[in-house]
Amino acid sequence: MDDGRSPKRRADGLDPNRGDFLAQAEPYRRELLAHCYRMTGSLHDAEDLVQETFLRAWKSYDRFEGKSSVRTWLHRIATNTCLTSLEGRQRRPLPTGLGAPSSQPTDDLVERAEVLWLEPLPDSSSEDPSDPSVIVGSRESVRLAFVAALQHLSPRQRAVLVLRDVLQWKAAEVADAIGTSVAAVNSLLQRARAQLDAVGPSQDDQLSPPESAEAREQLARYISAFEDYDIERLVEMFTAEAIWEMPPFDGWYQGGPAIGALIHHNCPANAAGDMRLLPLTANGQPAAAMYMRLPETGGRHVPFQLHVLDLGPDGITHVVAFLDTSLFAKFGLPEAL
């Protein structure tokens, strides 16, 4: 039966209905990127997987019968593309996820280049939470701690939990999407939720949204303390249990004094003005891009670290300082200041 999606092909072999594929699919690119990011923990991988998703979808568009929405169909393709990509791959942790105790700030820094580390997500690449039709716009679903917790799940557990709890799909839809039974989906979801409860962020965490006056003020003071090279003022901003980690180094540090000592012993800055920070948002959280003035850069400030912060009512509770400077271009940041 002709469903309107399979007309006769032209003499050149192309399907005339494929011409509107991009018009149908492009509005979902950003949320597909966030979906692939949740699955992989990597912005770089997510971008490649979205491209692969679009290619697979374009090739099969003439067979799309419209039994589901284009959005659902694309998420189904993206999920299976991610599952294929994740076969045999190691998870992407943060240093706190390696299972070692906190480090001493005077210890030597140990770089683990062989580890595939979790990466941050620019907010411009996540979904628009002002659109009520886009359920996946929730900041919690791209929060760095949540994505780090997802890495403790198997790829299929990850897929089931994201499809059920983030995209709000029914169990039967998930089962059909990943080729399994409803019973298997429910079992995978139960185990995934239990594991997430054990390693995931606390539901009681009260984080300040990045656009709030409190968060903007805290971030401005954080930036000012770094730019003034005022470590004492910086230490006062951290809570007693605050955590600092900076992949690709495998150590993590707890408490303001330890974090201050770490910065004092290892930061290449020597005086006020050596560091400049630009405020931004990442993973639905306040963030800052740090540029460092080094002797070999001729006085220019060059990319150094990208900080993603958890800001609570009592101060800074967590900072992940990413040293992968290739991320600066992904965030649309300048090459130098």
Coordinates of C-alpha atoms in Angstrom, one line a residue:
M1 CA 0.0 0.0 0.0
D2 CA 1.3 3.5 -0.8
D3 CA 1.8 5.4 2.4
G4 CA 2.9 8.6 0.7
R5 CA 6.5 8.1 1.6
S6 CA 7.5 5.7 -1.1
P7 CA 6.8 7.3 -4.5
K8 CA 8.4 6.0 -7.7
R9 CA 12.1 6.9 -7.9
R10 CA 13.4 9.3 -10.4
A11 CA 15.5 8.2 -13.3
D12 CA 18.7 9.2 -11.4
G13 CA 17.6 6.8 -8.6
L14 CA 17.0 9.5 -5.9
D15 CA 13.8 9.6 -3.8
P16 CA 12.1 13.0 -4.3
N17 CA 10.9 12.8 -0.7
R18 CA 14.4 13.0 0.7
G19 CA 14.6 16.6 -0.3
D20 CA 12.7 17.6 2.8
F21 CA 14.7 15.4 5.2
L22 CA 16.8 18.2 6.6
A23 CA 13.8 20.5 7.1
Q24 CA 12.2 17.7 9.1
A25 CA 15.3 16.6 11.1
E26 CA 17.4 19.8 11.6
P27 CA 15.2 21.2 14.5
Y28 CA 16.1 18.2 16.6
R29 CA 19.9 18.4 16.1
R30 CA 20.6 20.1 19.4
E31 CA 18.6 17.7 21.5
L32 CA 20.1 14.7 19.7
L33 CA 23.5 16.1 20.5
A34 CA 22.5 16.2 24.2
H35 CA 21.1 12.7 24.0
C36 CA 24.3 11.3 22.4
Y37 CA 26.3 13.2 25.0
R38 CA 24.4 11.6 27.9
M39 CA 25.0 8.2 26.3
T40 CA 28.8 8.7 25.7
G41 CA 29.9 11.4 28.1
S42 CA 31.9 13.0 25.2
L43 CA 31.1 16.2 23.3
H44 CA 33.5 15.1 20.5
D45 CA 31.9 11.7 20.2
A46 CA 28.4 13.1 20.4
E47 CA 29.0 15.4 17.5
D48 CA 30.2 12.5 15.4
L49 CA 27.3 10.3 16.4
V50 CA 24.7 13.0 15.5
Q51 CA 26.3 13.1 12.1
E52 CA 26.1 9.3 11.8
T53 CA 22.5 9.5 13.0
F54 CA 21.6 12.0 10.3
L55 CA 23.3 9.9 7.6
R56 CA 21.5 6.7 8.7
A57 CA 18.2 8.6 8.9
W58 CA 18.7 10.1 5.4
K59 CA 19.4 6.8 3.9
S60 CA 16.3 5.2 5.4
Y61 CA 14.0 8.2 5.1
D62 CA 12.2 6.8 2.1
R63 CA 11.1 3.9 4.4
F64 CA 9.9 6.1 7.2
E65 CA 6.2 5.4 7.4
G66 CA 5.2 8.0 9.9
K67 CA 4.1 5.6 12.5
S68 CA 5.9 7.6 15.1
S69 CA 7.0 11.3 15.1
V70 CA 10.2 12.3 13.3
R71 CA 11.7 13.2 16.7
T72 CA 11.0 9.7 18.2
W73 CA 12.3 8.1 15.0
L74 CA 15.5 10.1 15.1
H75 CA 16.1 9.4 18.8
R76 CA 15.6 5.7 18.1
I77 CA 18.3 5.8 15.4
A78 CA 20.6 7.9 17.6
T79 CA 20.2 5.5 20.6
N80 CA 21.2 2.4 18.4
T81 CA 24.0 4.4 16.8
C82 CA 25.4 5.1 20.3
L83 CA 25.0 1.5 21.5
T84 CA 27.0 0.3 18.5
S85 CA 29.7 2.9 19.1
L86 CA 29.9 2.0 22.8
E87 CA 30.6 -1.7 22.2
G88 CA 33.9 -2.6 23.8
R89 CA 34.6 0.9 24.9
Q90 CA 35.7 1.9 28.4
R91 CA 33.5 4.3 30.4
R92 CA 34.4 8.0 30.7
P93 CA 35.0 8.9 34.4
L94 CA 36.0 11.9 36.4
P95 CA 38.9 11.5 38.8
T96 CA 36.4 11.0 41.7
G97 CA 35.0 8.0 39.7
L98 CA 38.2 6.1 39.7
G99 CA 37.7 4.9 43.3
A100 CA 40.8 6.3 44.9
P101 CA 40.8 8.4 48.1
S102 CA 41.3 12.2 47.9
S103 CA 44.9 13.3 47.2
Q104 CA 47.3 15.5 49.1
P105 CA 47.7 18.9 47.5
T106 CA 51.5 18.7 47.7
D107 CA 51.7 15.3 45.9
D108 CA 53.0 15.2 42.4
L109 CA 50.2 15.5 39.7
V110 CA 49.8 12.3 37.8
E111 CA 48.4 12.6 34.2
R112 CA 46.5 9.6 32.9
A113 CA 46.5 10.2 29.2
E114 CA 45.2 6.7 28.5
V115 CA 41.9 7.3 30.3
L116 CA 39.0 8.6 28.2
W117 CA 37.8 11.4 30.5
L118 CA 34.3 12.8 30.7
E119 CA 33.9 16.1 28.8
P120 CA 31.6 19.1 29.4
L121 CA 28.7 20.2 27.2
P122 CA 28.2 23.8 26.0
D123 CA 24.8 25.0 27.0
S124 CA 24.2 26.2 23.5
S125 CA 24.3 22.5 22.4
S126 CA 21.6 21.3 24.9
E127 CA 17.9 21.7 24.5
D128 CA 15.9 24.8 25.0
P129 CA 14.1 24.3 28.3
S130 CA 11.7 27.1 27.5
D131 CA 10.0 24.9 24.9
P132 CA 7.4 22.8 26.8
S133 CA 7.4 20.2 24.0
V134 CA 11.0 19.3 24.7
I135 CA 11.0 17.2 27.8
V136 CA 14.7 16.6 27.7
G137 CA 15.4 20.3 28.3
S138 CA 15.8 19.7 32.0
R139 CA 19.1 20.9 33.4
E140 CA 19.3 17.9 35.6
S141 CA 19.5 15.6 32.6
V142 CA 22.8 17.2 31.4
R143 CA 24.2 18.1 34.8
L144 CA 27.8 17.0 35.0
A145 CA 27.3 14.9 38.1
F146 CA 24.4 13.1 36.5
V147 CA 26.3 12.4 33.3
A148 CA 29.2 11.1 35.3
A149 CA 26.9 8.8 37.2
L150 CA 25.5 7.5 33.9
Q151 CA 29.0 6.3 33.1
H152 CA 28.7 3.7 35.9
L153 CA 25.9 2.0 34.0
S154 CA 26.3 -0.4 31.1
P155 CA 25.4 1.1 27.7
R156 CA 22.1 -0.7 27.5
Q157 CA 21.2 0.3 31.1
R158 CA 22.1 3.9 30.1
A159 CA 19.9 3.8 27.0
V160 CA 16.9 2.4 29.0
L161 CA 17.3 4.9 31.8
V162 CA 17.6 7.9 29.5
L163 CA 14.8 6.8 27.2
R164 CA 12.4 6.1 30.1
D165 CA 13.4 8.7 32.7
V166 CA 14.6 11.6 30.6
L167 CA 12.6 11.2 27.3
Q168 CA 9.7 9.7 29.2
W169 CA 9.1 6.9 26.7
K170 CA 6.9 3.9 27.5
A171 CA 8.6 0.6 28.3
A172 CA 7.1 -0.9 25.1
E173 CA 8.6 1.9 23.0
V174 CA 12.0 1.4 24.6
A175 CA 11.8 -2.4 24.1
D176 CA 10.9 -1.9 20.4
A177 CA 13.7 0.7 19.9
I178 CA 16.5 -1.5 21.3
G179 CA 15.2 -4.8 20.2
T180 CA 14.3 -6.5 23.5
S181 CA 11.3 -7.4 25.6
V182 CA 9.3 -5.1 28.0
A183 CA 10.3 -7.4 30.9
A184 CA 14.0 -6.9 30.0
V185 CA 13.5 -3.2 29.8
N186 CA 11.9 -3.1 33.2
S187 CA 14.7 -5.2 34.7
L188 CA 17.4 -3.0 33.1
L189 CA 15.7 0.1 34.4
Q190 CA 15.4 -1.2 37.9
R191 CA 19.1 -2.1 38.1
A192 CA 20.0 1.2 36.5
R193 CA 18.0 3.3 39.0
A194 CA 19.5 1.3 41.9
Q195 CA 23.0 1.9 40.7
L196 CA 22.3 5.6 40.0
D197 CA 21.0 6.0 43.5
A198 CA 24.3 4.6 44.8
V199 CA 26.6 6.8 42.7
G200 CA 24.5 9.7 41.4
P201 CA 24.0 13.3 42.7
S202 CA 21.8 13.7 45.7
Q203 CA 18.3 14.8 45.2
D204 CA 18.8 17.1 48.1
D205 CA 21.5 19.2 46.3
Q206 CA 20.4 22.8 46.1
L207 CA 22.3 24.2 43.2
S208 CA 21.9 27.8 42.1
P209 CA 20.8 28.1 38.5
P210 CA 23.4 29.9 36.4
E211 CA 21.1 32.9 35.6
S212 CA 20.2 33.6 39.2
A213 CA 21.5 36.7 40.9
E214 CA 23.2 34.5 43.6
A215 CA 25.1 32.4 41.0
R216 CA 26.1 35.4 39.0
E217 CA 27.5 37.1 42.1
Q218 CA 29.3 34.0 43.2
L219 CA 30.8 33.4 39.8
A220 CA 31.9 37.0 39.6
R221 CA 33.7 36.7 43.0
Y222 CA 35.3 33.4 41.9
I223 CA 36.6 35.0 38.7
S224 CA 37.8 38.1 40.6
A225 CA 39.7 36.0 43.1
F226 CA 41.6 34.1 40.4
E227 CA 42.4 37.2 38.4
D228 CA 43.7 39.0 41.5
Y229 CA 45.6 35.8 42.4
D230 CA 44.0 36.0 45.8
I231 CA 44.1 32.4 47.0
E232 CA 43.0 33.2 50.5
R233 CA 39.8 34.8 49.2
L234 CA 39.2 31.9 46.9
V235 CA 39.6 29.4 49.7
E236 CA 36.8 31.2 51.7
M237 CA 34.4 30.5 48.8
F238 CA 34.5 26.7 49.1
T239 CA 32.4 24.7 51.5
A240 CA 34.1 22.4 54.0
E241 CA 33.4 19.3 51.9
A242 CA 34.0 21.0 48.5
I243 CA 35.7 18.8 45.8
W244 CA 38.2 19.9 43.1
E245 CA 39.2 17.7 40.2
M246 CA 41.0 18.4 37.0
P247 CA 41.2 15.6 34.3
P248 CA 43.5 14.4 32.8
F249 CA 45.2 14.4 36.2
D250 CA 43.8 11.5 38.3
G251 CA 43.8 13.2 41.7
W252 CA 41.0 14.9 43.5
Y253 CA 41.0 17.3 46.4
Q254 CA 38.6 18.0 49.2
G255 CA 38.1 21.1 51.3
G256 CA 39.0 24.8 50.7
P257 CA 42.5 24.6 52.4
A258 CA 43.5 21.6 50.3
I259 CA 42.2 23.2 47.1
G260 CA 44.0 26.5 47.9
A261 CA 47.3 24.6 48.6
L262 CA 46.9 22.7 45.3
I263 CA 46.5 26.0 43.4
H264 CA 49.4 27.6 45.2
H265 CA 51.8 24.7 44.5
N266 CA 50.8 23.9 40.9
C267 CA 49.3 26.9 39.2
P268 CA 51.8 28.5 36.8
A269 CA 50.4 32.0 37.6
N270 CA 52.7 34.2 39.8
A271 CA 50.8 37.4 40.2
A272 CA 47.6 39.3 39.7
G273 CA 46.8 39.6 36.0
D274 CA 48.4 36.3 34.9
M275 CA 44.9 34.7 34.7
R276 CA 41.8 36.0 33.0
L277 CA 38.5 34.2 33.1
L278 CA 35.4 34.5 30.9
P279 CA 32.0 33.6 32.5
L280 CA 29.9 31.1 30.6
T281 CA 27.6 28.1 31.3
A282 CA 28.1 24.4 30.7
N283 CA 25.9 21.4 31.5
G284 CA 23.3 23.8 32.8
Q285 CA 25.7 25.1 35.4
P286 CA 27.9 28.2 36.0
A287 CA 31.2 27.9 34.3
A288 CA 34.3 29.9 33.4
A289 CA 37.0 29.7 30.8
M290 CA 40.5 30.4 32.2
Y291 CA 43.2 31.9 30.1
M292 CA 46.8 32.0 31.3
R293 CA 49.6 34.4 30.5
L294 CA 52.8 32.4 30.1
P295 CA 56.4 33.5 29.3
E296 CA 56.4 31.6 26.0
T297 CA 53.1 33.3 24.8
G298 CA 54.6 36.8 24.4
G299 CA 52.3 38.3 27.0
R300 CA 49.1 36.9 25.5
H301 CA 46.6 35.0 27.6
V302 CA 46.0 31.5 26.1
P303 CA 43.5 28.8 26.9
F304 CA 44.4 26.9 30.0
Q305 CA 41.3 25.3 31.8
L306 CA 37.6 25.2 31.6
H307 CA 35.9 25.2 35.0
V308 CA 32.4 23.8 35.6
L309 CA 31.0 24.8 39.1
D310 CA 28.4 23.5 41.5
L311 CA 27.2 26.6 43.4
G312 CA 25.1 26.1 46.5
P313 CA 23.7 28.4 49.2
D314 CA 26.8 27.9 51.4
G315 CA 29.4 28.3 48.7
I316 CA 31.2 26.4 46.0
T317 CA 30.7 22.6 46.4
H318 CA 32.4 21.2 43.4
V319 CA 34.7 22.4 40.6
V320 CA 35.8 20.3 37.6
A321 CA 38.6 22.0 35.8
F322 CA 39.1 20.5 32.4
L323 CA 42.6 20.9 30.9
D324 CA 41.5 19.8 27.4
T325 CA 42.0 23.1 25.6
S326 CA 40.5 21.8 22.4
L327 CA 37.1 22.3 24.2
F328 CA 37.5 26.1 23.9
A329 CA 36.7 26.1 20.2
K330 CA 33.7 23.8 20.9
F331 CA 32.4 26.5 23.3
G332 CA 32.9 29.3 20.7
L333 CA 35.7 30.8 22.8
P334 CA 38.6 32.9 21.4
E335 CA 42.0 31.4 20.7
A336 CA 43.7 34.0 22.9
L337 CA 43.0 37.2 24.9

